[in-house]
PDB file of C-alpha atoms in Angstrom:
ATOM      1  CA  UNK A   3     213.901  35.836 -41.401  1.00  0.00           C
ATOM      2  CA  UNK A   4     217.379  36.122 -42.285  1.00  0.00           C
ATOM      3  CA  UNK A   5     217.302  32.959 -43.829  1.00  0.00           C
ATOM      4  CA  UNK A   6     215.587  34.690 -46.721  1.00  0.00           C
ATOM      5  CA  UNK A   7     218.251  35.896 -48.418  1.00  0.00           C
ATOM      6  CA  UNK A   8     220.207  32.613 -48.782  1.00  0.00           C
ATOM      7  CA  UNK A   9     217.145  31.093 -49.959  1.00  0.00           C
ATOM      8  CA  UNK A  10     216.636  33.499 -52.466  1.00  0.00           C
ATOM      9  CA  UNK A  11     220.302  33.371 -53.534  1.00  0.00           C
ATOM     10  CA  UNK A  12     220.158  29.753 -53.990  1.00  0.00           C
ATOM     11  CA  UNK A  13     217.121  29.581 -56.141  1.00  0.00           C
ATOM     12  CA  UNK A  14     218.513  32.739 -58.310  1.00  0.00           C
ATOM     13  CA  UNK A  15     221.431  30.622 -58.819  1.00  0.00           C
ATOM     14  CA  UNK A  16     219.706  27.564 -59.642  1.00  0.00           C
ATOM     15  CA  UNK A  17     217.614  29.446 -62.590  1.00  0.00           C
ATOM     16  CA  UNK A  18     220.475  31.105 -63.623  1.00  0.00           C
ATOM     17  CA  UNK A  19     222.500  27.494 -64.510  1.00  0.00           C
ATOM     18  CA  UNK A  20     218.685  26.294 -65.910  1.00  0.00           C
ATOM     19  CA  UNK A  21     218.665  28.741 -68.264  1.00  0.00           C
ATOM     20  CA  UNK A  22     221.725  29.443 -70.508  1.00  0.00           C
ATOM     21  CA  UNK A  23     228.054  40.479 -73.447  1.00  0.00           C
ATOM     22  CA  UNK A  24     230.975  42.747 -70.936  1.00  0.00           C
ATOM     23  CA  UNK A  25     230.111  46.482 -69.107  1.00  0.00           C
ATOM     24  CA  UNK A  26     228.554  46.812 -65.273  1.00  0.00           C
ATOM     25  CA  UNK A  27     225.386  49.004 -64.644  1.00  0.00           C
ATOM     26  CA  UNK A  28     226.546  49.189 -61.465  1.00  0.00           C
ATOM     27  CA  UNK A  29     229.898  48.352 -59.165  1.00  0.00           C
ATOM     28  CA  UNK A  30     228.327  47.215 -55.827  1.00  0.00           C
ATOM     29  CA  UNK A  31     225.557  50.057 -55.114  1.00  0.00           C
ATOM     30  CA  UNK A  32     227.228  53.011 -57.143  1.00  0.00           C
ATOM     31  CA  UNK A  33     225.628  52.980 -60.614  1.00  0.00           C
ATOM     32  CA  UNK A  34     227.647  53.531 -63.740  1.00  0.00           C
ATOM     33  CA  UNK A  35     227.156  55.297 -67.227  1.00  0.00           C
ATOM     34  CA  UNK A  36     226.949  52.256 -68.818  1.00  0.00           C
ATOM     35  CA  UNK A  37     223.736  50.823 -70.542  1.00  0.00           C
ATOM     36  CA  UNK A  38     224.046  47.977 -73.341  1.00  0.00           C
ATOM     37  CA  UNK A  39     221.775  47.594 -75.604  1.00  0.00           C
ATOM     38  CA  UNK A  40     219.417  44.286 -76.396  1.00  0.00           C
ATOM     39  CA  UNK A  41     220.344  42.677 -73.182  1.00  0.00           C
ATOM     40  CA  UNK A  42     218.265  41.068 -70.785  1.00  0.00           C
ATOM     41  CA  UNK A  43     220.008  41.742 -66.814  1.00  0.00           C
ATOM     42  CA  UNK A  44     219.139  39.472 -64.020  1.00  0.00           C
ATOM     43  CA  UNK A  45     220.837  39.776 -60.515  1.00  0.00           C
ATOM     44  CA  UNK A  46     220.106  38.886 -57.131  1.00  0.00           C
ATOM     45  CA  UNK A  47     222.106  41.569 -54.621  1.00  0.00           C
ATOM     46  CA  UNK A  48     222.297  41.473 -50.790  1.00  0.00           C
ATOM     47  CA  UNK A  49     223.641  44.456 -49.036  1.00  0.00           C
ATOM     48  CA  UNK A  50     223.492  45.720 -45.625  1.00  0.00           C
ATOM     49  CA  UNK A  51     220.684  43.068 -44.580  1.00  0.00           C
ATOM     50  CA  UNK A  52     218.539  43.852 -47.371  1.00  0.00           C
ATOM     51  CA  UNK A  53     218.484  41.376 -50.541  1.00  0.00           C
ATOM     52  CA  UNK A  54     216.683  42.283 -53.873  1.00  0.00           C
ATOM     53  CA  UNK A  55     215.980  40.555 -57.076  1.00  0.00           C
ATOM     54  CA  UNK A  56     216.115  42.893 -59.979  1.00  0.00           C
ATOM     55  CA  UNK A  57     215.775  42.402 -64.417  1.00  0.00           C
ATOM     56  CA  UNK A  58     216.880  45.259 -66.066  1.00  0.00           C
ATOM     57  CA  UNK A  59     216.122  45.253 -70.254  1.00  0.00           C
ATOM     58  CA  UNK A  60     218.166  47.644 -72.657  1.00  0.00           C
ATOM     59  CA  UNK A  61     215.267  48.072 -75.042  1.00  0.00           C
ATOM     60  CA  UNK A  62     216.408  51.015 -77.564  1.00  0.00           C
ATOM     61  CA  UNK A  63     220.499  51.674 -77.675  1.00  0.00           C
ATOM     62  CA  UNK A  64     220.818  53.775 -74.950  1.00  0.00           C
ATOM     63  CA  UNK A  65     217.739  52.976 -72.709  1.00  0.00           C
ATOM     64  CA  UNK A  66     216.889  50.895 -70.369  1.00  0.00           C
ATOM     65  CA  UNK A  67     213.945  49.779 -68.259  1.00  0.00           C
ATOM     66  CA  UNK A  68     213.254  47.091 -65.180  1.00  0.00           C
ATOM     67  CA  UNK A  69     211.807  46.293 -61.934  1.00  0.00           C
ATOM     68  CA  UNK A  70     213.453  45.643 -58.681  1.00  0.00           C
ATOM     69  CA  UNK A  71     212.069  44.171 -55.517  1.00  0.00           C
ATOM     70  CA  UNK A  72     213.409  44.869 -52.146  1.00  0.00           C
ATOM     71  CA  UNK A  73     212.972  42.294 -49.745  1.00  0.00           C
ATOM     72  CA  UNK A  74     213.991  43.716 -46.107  1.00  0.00           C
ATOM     73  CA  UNK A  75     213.907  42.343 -42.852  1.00  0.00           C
ATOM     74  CA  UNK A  76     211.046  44.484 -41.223  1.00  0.00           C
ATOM     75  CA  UNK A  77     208.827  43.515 -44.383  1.00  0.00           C
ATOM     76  CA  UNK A  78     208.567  46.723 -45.683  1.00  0.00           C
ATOM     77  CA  UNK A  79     210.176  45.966 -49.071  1.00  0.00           C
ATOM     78  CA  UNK A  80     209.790  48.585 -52.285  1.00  0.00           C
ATOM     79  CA  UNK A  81     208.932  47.562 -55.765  1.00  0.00           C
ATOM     80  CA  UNK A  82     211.147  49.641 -57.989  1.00  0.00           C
ATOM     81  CA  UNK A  83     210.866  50.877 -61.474  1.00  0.00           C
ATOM     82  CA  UNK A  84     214.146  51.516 -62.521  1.00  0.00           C
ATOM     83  CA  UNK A  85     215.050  53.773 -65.496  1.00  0.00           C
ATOM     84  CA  UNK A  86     218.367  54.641 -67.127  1.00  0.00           C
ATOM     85  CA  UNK A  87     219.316  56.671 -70.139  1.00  0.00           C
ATOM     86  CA  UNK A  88     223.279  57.260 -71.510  1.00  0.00           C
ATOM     87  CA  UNK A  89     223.281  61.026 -72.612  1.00  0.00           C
ATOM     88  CA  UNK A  90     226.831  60.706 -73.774  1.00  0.00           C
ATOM     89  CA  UNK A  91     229.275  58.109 -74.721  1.00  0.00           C
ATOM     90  CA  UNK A  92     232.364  57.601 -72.938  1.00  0.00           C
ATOM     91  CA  UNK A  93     235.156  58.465 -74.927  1.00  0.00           C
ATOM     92  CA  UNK A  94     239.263  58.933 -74.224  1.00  0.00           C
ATOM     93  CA  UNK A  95     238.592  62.567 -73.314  1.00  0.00           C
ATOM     94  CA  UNK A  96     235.154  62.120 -72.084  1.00  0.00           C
ATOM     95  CA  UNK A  97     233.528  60.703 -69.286  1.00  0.00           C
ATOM     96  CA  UNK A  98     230.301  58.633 -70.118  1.00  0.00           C
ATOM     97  CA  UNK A  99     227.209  60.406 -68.629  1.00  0.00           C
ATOM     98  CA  UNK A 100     223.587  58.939 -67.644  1.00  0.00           C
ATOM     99  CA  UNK A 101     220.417  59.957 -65.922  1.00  0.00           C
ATOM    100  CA  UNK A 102     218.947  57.097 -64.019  1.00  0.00           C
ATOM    101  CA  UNK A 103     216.376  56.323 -61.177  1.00  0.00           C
ATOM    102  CA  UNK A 104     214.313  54.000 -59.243  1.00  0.00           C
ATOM    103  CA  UNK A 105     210.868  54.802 -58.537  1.00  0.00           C
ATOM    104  CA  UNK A 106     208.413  53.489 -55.953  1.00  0.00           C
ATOM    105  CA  UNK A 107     204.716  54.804 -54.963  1.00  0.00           C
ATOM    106  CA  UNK A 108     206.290  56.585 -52.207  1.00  0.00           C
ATOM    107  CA  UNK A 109     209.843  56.582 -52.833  1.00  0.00           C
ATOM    108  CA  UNK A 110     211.922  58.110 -55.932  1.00  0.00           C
ATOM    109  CA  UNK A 111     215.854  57.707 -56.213  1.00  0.00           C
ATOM    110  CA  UNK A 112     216.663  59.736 -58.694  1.00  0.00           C
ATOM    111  CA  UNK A 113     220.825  60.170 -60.123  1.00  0.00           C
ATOM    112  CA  UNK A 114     222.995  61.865 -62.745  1.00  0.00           C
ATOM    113  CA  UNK A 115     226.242  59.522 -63.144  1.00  0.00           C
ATOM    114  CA  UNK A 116     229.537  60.109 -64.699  1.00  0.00           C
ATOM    115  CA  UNK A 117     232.144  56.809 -65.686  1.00  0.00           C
ATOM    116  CA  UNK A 118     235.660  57.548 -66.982  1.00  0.00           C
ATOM    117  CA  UNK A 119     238.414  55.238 -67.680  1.00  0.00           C
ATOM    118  CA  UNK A 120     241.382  56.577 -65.441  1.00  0.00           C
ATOM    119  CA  UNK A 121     244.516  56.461 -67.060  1.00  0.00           C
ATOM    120  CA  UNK A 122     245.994  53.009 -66.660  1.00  0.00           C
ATOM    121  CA  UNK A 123     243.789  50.035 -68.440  1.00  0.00           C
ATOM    122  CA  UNK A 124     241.203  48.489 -66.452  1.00  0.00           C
ATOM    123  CA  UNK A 125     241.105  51.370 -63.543  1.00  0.00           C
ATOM    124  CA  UNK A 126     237.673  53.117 -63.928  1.00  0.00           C
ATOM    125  CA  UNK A 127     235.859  56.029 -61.602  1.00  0.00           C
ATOM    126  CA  UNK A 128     232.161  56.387 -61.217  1.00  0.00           C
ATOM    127  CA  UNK A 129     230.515  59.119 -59.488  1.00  0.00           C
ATOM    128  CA  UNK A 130     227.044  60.079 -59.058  1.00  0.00           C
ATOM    129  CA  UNK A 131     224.231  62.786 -57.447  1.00  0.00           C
ATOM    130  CA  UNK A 132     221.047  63.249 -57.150  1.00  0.00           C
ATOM    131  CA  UNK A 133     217.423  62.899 -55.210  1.00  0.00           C
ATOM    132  CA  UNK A 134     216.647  60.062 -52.342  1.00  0.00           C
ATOM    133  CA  UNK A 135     219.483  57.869 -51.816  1.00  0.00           C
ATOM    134  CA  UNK A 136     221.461  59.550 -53.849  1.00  0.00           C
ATOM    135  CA  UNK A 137     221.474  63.108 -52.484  1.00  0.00           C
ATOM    136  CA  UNK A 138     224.539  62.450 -50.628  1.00  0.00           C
ATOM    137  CA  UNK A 139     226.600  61.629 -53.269  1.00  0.00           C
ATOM    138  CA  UNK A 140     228.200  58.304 -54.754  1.00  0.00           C
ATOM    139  CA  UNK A 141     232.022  57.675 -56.045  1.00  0.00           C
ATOM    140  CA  UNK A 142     233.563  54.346 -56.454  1.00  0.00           C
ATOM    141  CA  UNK A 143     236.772  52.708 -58.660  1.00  0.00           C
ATOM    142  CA  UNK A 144     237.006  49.746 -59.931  1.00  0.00           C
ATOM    143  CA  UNK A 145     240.175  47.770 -61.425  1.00  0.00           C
ATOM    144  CA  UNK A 146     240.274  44.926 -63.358  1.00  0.00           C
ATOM    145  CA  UNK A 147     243.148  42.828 -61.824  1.00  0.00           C
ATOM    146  CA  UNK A 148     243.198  40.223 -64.839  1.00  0.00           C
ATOM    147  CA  UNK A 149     241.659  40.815 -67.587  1.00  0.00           C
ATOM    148  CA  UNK A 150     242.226  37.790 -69.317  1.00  0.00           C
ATOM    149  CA  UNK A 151     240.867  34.595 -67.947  1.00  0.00           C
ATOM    150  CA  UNK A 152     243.309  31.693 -67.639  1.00  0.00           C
ATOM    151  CA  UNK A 153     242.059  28.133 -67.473  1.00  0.00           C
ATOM    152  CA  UNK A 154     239.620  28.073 -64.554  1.00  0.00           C
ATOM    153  CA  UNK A 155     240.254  31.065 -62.887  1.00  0.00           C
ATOM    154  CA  UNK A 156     237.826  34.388 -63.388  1.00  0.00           C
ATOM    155  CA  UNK A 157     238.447  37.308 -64.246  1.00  0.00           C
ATOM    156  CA  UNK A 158     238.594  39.645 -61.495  1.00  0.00           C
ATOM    157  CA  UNK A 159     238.001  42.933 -60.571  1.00  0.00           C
ATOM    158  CA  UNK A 160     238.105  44.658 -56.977  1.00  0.00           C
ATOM    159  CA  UNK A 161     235.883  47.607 -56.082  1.00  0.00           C
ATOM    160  CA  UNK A 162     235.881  50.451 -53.465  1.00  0.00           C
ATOM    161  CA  UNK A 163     232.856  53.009 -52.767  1.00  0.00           C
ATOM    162  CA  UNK A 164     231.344  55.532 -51.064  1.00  0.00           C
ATOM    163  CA  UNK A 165     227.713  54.768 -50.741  1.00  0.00           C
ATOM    164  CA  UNK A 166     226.177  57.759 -49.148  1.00  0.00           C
ATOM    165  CA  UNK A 167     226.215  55.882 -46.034  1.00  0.00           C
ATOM    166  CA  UNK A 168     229.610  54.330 -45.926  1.00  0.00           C
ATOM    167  CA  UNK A 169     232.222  52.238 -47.622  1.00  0.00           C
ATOM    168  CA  UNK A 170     232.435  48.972 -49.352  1.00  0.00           C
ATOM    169  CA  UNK A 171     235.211  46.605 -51.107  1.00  0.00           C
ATOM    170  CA  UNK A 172     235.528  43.844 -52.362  1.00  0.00           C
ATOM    171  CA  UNK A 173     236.003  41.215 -55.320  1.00  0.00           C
ATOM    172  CA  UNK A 174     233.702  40.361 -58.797  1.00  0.00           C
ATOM    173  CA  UNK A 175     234.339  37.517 -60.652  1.00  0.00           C
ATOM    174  CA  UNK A 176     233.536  37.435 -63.895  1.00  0.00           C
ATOM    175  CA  UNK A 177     232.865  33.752 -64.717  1.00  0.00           C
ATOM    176  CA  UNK A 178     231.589  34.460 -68.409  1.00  0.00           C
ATOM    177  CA  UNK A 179     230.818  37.391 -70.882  1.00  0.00           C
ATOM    178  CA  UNK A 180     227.362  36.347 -69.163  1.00  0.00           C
ATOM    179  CA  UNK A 181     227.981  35.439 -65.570  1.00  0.00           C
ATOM    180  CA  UNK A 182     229.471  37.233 -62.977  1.00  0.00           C
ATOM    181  CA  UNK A 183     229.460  37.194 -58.956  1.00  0.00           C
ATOM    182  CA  UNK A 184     230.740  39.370 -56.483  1.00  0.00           C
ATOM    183  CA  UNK A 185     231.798  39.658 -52.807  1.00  0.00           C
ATOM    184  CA  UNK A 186     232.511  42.339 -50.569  1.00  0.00           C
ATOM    185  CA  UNK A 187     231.988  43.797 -47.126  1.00  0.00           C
ATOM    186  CA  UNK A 188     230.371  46.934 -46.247  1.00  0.00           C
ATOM    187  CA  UNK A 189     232.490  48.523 -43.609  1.00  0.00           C
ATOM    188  CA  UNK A 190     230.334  48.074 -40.257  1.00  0.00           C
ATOM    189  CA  UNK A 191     227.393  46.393 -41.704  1.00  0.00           C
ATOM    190  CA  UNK A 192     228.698  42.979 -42.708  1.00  0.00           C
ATOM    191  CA  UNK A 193     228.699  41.198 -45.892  1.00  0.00           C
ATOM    192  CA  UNK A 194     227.562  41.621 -49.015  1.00  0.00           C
ATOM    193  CA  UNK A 195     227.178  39.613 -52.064  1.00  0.00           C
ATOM    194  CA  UNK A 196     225.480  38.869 -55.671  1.00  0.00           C
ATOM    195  CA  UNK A 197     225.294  37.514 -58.696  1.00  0.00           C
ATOM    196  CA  UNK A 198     224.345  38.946 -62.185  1.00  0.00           C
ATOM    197  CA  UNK A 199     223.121  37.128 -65.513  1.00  0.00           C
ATOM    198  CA  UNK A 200     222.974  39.325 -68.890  1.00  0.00           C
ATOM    199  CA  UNK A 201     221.126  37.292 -72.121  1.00  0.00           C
ATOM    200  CA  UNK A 202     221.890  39.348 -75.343  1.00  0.00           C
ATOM    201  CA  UNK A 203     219.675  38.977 -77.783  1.00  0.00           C
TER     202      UNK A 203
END
């Protein structure tokens, strides 16, 4: 059973090189106020032993729409309908703000989220609250360490946030404007790791 997830991060790597632009909807769990517009979002996300497989469309500017499939190691997985709308733009004064959530037949995540650029260039805060798994709260920062790429090397960002359950840090590498992967560990529950597609259309 724990094979599972490698599998499926293999073949969701495969299709993404098969098939062939730069905000986050999320950091590693903690969503963000950020929703782009005409872009197609694939990822593959494994995080404390349960993988997914998620496509997430920004339909209308400022909505967006997907599924997400939970794969976890008891086999009680949840198919997800996940839902965001931006309320307000971030500005230099103003945080971006978003209502979000992922509903289930007998589960329903539901979050307000704030994202603010915090002071410096590249260092950005996230927080959010709400219903389900997010009625403990969420907070995470992010900081982009170079943000521009140089010959081979990624750009890269590294992350730290409070889940509702615990913390997790780590790295993502953004490979492309379309491509990006990231790494981290989630403090007592091992590693965790992903990659993300967006098509623009």
């Amino acid at each position: 059973m724990r094979k599972t997830p490698c599998i499926l991060f293999v073949l969701f790597v495969l299709l993404l090189a098969a098939t062939s632009s730069a905000t986050a909807s999320r950091i590693l769990t903690v969503p963000t106020a950020d929703v782009t517009d005409d872009t197609l979002e694939l990822d593959f996300h494994y995080h404390r032993n349960i993988s997914s497989l998620g496509a997430q469309f920004g339909f209308y500017p400022g909505l967006s729409a997907g599924l997400r499939q939970e794969f976890a190691p008891d086999g009680k997985g949840q198919l997800y309908l996940t839902l965001k709308a931006a309320i307000i733009e971030e500005t230099q004064s103003l945080p971006g703000f978003a209502l979000g959530g992922e509903l289930s037949f007998n589960r329903q995540h539901l979050y307000a989220v704030a994202s603010k650029q915090l002071g410096m260039p590249g260092l950005r805060g996230h927080i959010a609250l709400g219903l389900g798994r997010y009625s403990r709260g969420m907070a995470g920062v992010s900081y982009v360490l170079n943000p521009v790429k140089v010959s081979n090397v990624p750009t890269t960002s590294v992350f730290m946030e409070y889940d509702g359950q615990g913390l997790n840090g780590g790295l993502v590498a953004q490979f492309s404007p379309e491509l990006k992967a990231n790494l981290g560990l989630s403090f007592g529950h091992g590693i965790s790791f992903g990659v993300n597609y967006k098509a623009a259309f």
